[in-house]
JSON list of C-alpha atoms in Angstrom, two decimals:
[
{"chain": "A", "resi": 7, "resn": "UNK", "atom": "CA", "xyz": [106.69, 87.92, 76.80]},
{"chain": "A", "resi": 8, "resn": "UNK", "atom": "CA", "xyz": [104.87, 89.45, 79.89]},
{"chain": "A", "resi": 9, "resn": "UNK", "atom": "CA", "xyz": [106.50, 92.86, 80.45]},
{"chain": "A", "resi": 10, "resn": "UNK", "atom": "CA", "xyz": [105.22, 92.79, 84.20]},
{"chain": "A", "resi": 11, "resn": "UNK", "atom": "CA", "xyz": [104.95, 90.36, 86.48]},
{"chain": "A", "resi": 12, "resn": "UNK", "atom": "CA", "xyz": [102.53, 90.48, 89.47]},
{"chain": "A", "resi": 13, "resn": "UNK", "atom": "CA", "xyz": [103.10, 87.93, 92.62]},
{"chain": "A", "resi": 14, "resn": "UNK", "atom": "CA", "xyz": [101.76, 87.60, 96.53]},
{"chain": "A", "resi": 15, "resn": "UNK", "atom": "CA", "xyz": [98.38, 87.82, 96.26]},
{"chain": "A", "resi": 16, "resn": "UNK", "atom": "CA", "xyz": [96.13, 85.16, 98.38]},
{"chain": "A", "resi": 17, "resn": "UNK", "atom": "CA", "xyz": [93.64, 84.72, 100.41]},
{"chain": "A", "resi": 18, "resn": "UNK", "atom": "CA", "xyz": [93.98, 86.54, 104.25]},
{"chain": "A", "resi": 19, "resn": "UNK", "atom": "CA", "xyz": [92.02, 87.70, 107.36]},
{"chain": "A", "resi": 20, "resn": "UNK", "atom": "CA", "xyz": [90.53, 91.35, 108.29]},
{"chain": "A", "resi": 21, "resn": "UNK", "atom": "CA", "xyz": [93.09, 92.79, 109.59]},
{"chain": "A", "resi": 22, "resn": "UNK", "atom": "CA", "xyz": [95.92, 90.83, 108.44]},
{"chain": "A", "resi": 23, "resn": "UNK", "atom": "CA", "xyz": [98.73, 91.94, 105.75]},
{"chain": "A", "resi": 24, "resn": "UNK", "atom": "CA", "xyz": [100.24, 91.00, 102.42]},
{"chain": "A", "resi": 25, "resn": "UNK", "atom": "CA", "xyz": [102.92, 92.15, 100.19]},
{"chain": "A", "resi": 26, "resn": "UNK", "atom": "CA", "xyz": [102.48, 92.14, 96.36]},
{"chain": "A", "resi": 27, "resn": "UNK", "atom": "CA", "xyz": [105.50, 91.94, 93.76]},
{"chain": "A", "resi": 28, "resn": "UNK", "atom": "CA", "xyz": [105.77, 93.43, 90.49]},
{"chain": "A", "resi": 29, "resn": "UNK", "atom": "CA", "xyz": [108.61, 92.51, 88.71]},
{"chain": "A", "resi": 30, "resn": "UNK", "atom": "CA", "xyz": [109.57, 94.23, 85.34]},
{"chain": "A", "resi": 31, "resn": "UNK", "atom": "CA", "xyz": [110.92, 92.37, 82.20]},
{"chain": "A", "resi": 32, "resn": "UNK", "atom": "CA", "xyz": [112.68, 95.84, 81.16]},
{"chain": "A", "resi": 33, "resn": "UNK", "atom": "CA", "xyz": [114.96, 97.39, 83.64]},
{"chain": "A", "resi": 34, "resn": "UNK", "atom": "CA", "xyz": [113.35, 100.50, 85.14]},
{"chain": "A", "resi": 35, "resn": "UNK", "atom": "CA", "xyz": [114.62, 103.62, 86.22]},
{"chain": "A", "resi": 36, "resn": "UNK", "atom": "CA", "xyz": [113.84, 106.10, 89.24]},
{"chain": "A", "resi": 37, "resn": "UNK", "atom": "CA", "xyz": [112.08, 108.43, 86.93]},
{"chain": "A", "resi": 38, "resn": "UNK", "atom": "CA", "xyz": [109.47, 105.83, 86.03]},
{"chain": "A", "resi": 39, "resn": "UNK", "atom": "CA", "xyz": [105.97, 106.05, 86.98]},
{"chain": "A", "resi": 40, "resn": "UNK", "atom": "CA", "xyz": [104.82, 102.96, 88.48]},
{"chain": "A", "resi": 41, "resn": "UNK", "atom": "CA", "xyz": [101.79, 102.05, 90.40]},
{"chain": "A", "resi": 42, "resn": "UNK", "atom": "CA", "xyz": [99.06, 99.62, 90.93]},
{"chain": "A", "resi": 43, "resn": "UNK", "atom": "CA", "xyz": [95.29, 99.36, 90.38]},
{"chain": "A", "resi": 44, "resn": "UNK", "atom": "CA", "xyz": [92.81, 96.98, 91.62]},
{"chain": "A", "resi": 45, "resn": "UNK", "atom": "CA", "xyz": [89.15, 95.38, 89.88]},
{"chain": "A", "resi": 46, "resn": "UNK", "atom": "CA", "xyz": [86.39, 94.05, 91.42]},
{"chain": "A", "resi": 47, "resn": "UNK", "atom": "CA", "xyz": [83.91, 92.04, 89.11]},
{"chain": "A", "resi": 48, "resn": "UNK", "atom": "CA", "xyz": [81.24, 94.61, 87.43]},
{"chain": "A", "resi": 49, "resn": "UNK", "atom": "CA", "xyz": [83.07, 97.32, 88.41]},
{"chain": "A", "resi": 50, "resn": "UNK", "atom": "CA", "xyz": [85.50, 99.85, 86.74]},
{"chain": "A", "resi": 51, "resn": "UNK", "atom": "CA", "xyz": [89.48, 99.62, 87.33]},
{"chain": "A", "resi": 52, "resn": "UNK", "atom": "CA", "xyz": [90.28, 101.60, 90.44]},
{"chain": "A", "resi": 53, "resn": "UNK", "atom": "CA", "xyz": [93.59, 103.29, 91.27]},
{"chain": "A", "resi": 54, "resn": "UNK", "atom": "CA", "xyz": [95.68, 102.46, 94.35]},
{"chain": "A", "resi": 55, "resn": "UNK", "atom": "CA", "xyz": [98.82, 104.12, 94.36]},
{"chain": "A", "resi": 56, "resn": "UNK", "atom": "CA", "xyz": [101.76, 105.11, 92.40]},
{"chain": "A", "resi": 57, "resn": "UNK", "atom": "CA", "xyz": [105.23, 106.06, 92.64]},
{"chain": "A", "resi": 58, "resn": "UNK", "atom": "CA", "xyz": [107.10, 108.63, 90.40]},
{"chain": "A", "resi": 59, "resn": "UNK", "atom": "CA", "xyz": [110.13, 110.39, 89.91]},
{"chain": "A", "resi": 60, "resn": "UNK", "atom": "CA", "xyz": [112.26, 110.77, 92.91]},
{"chain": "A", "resi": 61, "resn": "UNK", "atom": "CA", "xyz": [110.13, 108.45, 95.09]},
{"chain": "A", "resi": 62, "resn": "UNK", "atom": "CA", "xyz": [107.09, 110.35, 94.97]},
{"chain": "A", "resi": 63, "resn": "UNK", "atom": "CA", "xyz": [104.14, 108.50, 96.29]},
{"chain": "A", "resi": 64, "resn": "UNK", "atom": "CA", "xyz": [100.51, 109.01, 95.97]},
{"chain": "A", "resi": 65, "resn": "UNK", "atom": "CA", "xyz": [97.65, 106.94, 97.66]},
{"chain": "A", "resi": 66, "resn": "UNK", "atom": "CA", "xyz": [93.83, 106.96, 96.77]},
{"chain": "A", "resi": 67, "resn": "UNK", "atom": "CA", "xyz": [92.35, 107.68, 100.04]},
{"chain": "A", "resi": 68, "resn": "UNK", "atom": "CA", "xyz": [90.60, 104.41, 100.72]},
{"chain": "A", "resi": 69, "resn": "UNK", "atom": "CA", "xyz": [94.24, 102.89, 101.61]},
{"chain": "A", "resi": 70, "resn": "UNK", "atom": "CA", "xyz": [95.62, 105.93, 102.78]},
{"chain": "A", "resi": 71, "resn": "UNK", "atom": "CA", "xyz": [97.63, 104.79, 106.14]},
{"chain": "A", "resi": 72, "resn": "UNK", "atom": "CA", "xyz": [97.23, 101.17, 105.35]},
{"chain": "A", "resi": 73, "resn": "UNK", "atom": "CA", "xyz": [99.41, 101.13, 101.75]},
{"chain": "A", "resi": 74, "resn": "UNK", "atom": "CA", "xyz": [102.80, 101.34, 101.21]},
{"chain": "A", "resi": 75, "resn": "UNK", "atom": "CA", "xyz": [104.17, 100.81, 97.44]},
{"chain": "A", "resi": 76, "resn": "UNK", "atom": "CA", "xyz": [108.30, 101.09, 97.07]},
{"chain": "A", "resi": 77, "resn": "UNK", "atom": "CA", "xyz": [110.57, 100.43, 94.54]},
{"chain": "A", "resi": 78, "resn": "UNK", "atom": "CA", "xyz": [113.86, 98.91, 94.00]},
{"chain": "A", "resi": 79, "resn": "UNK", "atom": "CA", "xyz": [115.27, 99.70, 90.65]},
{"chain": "A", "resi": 80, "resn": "UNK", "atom": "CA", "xyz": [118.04, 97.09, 90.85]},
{"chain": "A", "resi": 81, "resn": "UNK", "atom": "CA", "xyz": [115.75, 94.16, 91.14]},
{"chain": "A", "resi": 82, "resn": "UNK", "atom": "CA", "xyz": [113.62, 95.94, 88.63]},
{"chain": "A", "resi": 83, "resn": "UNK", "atom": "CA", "xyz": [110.41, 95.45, 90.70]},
{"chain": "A", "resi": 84, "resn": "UNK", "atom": "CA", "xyz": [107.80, 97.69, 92.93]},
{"chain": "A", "resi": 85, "resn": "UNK", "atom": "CA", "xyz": [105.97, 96.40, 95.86]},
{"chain": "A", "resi": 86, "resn": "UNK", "atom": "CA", "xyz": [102.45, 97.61, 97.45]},
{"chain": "A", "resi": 87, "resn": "UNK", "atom": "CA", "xyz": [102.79, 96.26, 100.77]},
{"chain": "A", "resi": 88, "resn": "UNK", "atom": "CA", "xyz": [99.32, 96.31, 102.26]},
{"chain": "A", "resi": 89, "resn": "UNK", "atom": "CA", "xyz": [98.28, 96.52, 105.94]},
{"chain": "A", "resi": 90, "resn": "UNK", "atom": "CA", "xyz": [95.17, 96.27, 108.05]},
{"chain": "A", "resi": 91, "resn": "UNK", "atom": "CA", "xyz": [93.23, 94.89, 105.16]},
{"chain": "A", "resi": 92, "resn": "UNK", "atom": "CA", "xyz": [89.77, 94.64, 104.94]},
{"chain": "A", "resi": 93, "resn": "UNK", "atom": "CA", "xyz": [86.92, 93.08, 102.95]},
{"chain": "A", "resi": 94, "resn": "UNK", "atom": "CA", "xyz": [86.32, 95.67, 100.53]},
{"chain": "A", "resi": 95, "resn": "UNK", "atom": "CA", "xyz": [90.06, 95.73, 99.50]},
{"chain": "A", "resi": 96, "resn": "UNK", "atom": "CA", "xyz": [89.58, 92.20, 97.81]},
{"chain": "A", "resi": 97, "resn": "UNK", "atom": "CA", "xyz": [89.92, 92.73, 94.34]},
{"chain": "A", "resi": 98, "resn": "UNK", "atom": "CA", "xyz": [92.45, 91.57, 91.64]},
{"chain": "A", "resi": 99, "resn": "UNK", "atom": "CA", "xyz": [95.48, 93.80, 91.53]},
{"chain": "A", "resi": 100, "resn": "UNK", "atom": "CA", "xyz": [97.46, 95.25, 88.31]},
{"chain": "A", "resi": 101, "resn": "UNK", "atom": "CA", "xyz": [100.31, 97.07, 88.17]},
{"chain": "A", "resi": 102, "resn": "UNK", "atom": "CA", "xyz": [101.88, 99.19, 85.79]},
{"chain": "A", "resi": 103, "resn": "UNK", "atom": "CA", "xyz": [104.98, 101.08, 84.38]},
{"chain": "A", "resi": 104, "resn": "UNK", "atom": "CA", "xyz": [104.89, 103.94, 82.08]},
{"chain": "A", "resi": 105, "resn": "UNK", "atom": "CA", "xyz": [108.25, 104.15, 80.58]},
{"chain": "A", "resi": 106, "resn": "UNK", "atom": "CA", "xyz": [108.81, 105.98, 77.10]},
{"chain": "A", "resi": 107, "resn": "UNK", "atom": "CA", "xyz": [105.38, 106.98, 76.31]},
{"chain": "A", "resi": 108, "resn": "UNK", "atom": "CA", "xyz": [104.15, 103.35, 76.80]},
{"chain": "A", "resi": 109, "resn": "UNK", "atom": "CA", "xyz": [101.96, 101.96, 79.35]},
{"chain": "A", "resi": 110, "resn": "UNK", "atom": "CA", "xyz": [102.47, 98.30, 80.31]},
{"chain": "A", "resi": 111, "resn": "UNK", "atom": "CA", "xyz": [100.55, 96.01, 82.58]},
{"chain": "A", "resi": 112, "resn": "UNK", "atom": "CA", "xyz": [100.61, 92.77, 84.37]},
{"chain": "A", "resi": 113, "resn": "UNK", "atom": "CA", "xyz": [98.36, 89.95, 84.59]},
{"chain": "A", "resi": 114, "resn": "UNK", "atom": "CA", "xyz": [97.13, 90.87, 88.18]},
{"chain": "A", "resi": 115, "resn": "UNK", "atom": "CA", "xyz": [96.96, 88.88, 91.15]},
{"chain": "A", "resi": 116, "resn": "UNK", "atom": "CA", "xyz": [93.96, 88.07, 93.05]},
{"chain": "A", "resi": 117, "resn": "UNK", "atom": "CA", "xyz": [93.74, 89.47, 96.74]},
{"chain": "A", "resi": 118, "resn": "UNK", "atom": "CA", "xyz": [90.82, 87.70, 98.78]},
{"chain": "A", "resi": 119, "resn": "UNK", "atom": "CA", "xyz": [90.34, 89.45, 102.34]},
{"chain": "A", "resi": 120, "resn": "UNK", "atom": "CA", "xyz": [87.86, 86.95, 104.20]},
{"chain": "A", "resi": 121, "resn": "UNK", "atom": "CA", "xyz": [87.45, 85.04, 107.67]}
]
């Protein structure tokens, strides 16, 4: 069974916006560590952003401004809702959940930023 579920990737414009889902198999709790990556072909996983315990948030500074990743622990699922995108942001996105001293992953979705 897939412990993580990633949704809402696509193809979109420069400039345009799109919100990706991760939702958890496992409920999660506020003092998880969550967060996403992204992979280009040929090219090592990058980090995105994460958020921690109470809410914390942390953005690698290529999305700084343009990224926002949230949480809601009822619904079990984190969001990275992305803004003002731009070519070089196409990449497949992962996200994960630390929880327990495990890591977990999801499948990733494929973001395609394009005119």
């Amino acid at each position: 069974q897939d412990q993580l579920v990633e949704s809402g990737g696509g193809l979109v414009q420069p400039g345009g916006s799109l919100r990706l889902s991760c939702a958890a198999a496992r409920s999660i709790f506020s003092t998880n560590v969550m967060g996403w990556y992204r992979q280009t072909p040929g090219k090592e996983r990058e980090w995105v952003a994460t958020i921690g315990s109470g809410s914390s948030t942390n953005y690698a500074d290529s999305v700084k401004g343009r990224f926002t990743i949230s949480r809601d622990v009822g619904n079990n699922t984190v969001y990275l809702q992305m803004n003002s995108l731009k070519p070089e942001d196409t990449a497949v996105y992962y996200c994960y959940l630390k929880q327990w001293g495990n890591t977990y992953w999801g499948q990733g979705t494929q973001v395609t930023v394009s005119s």
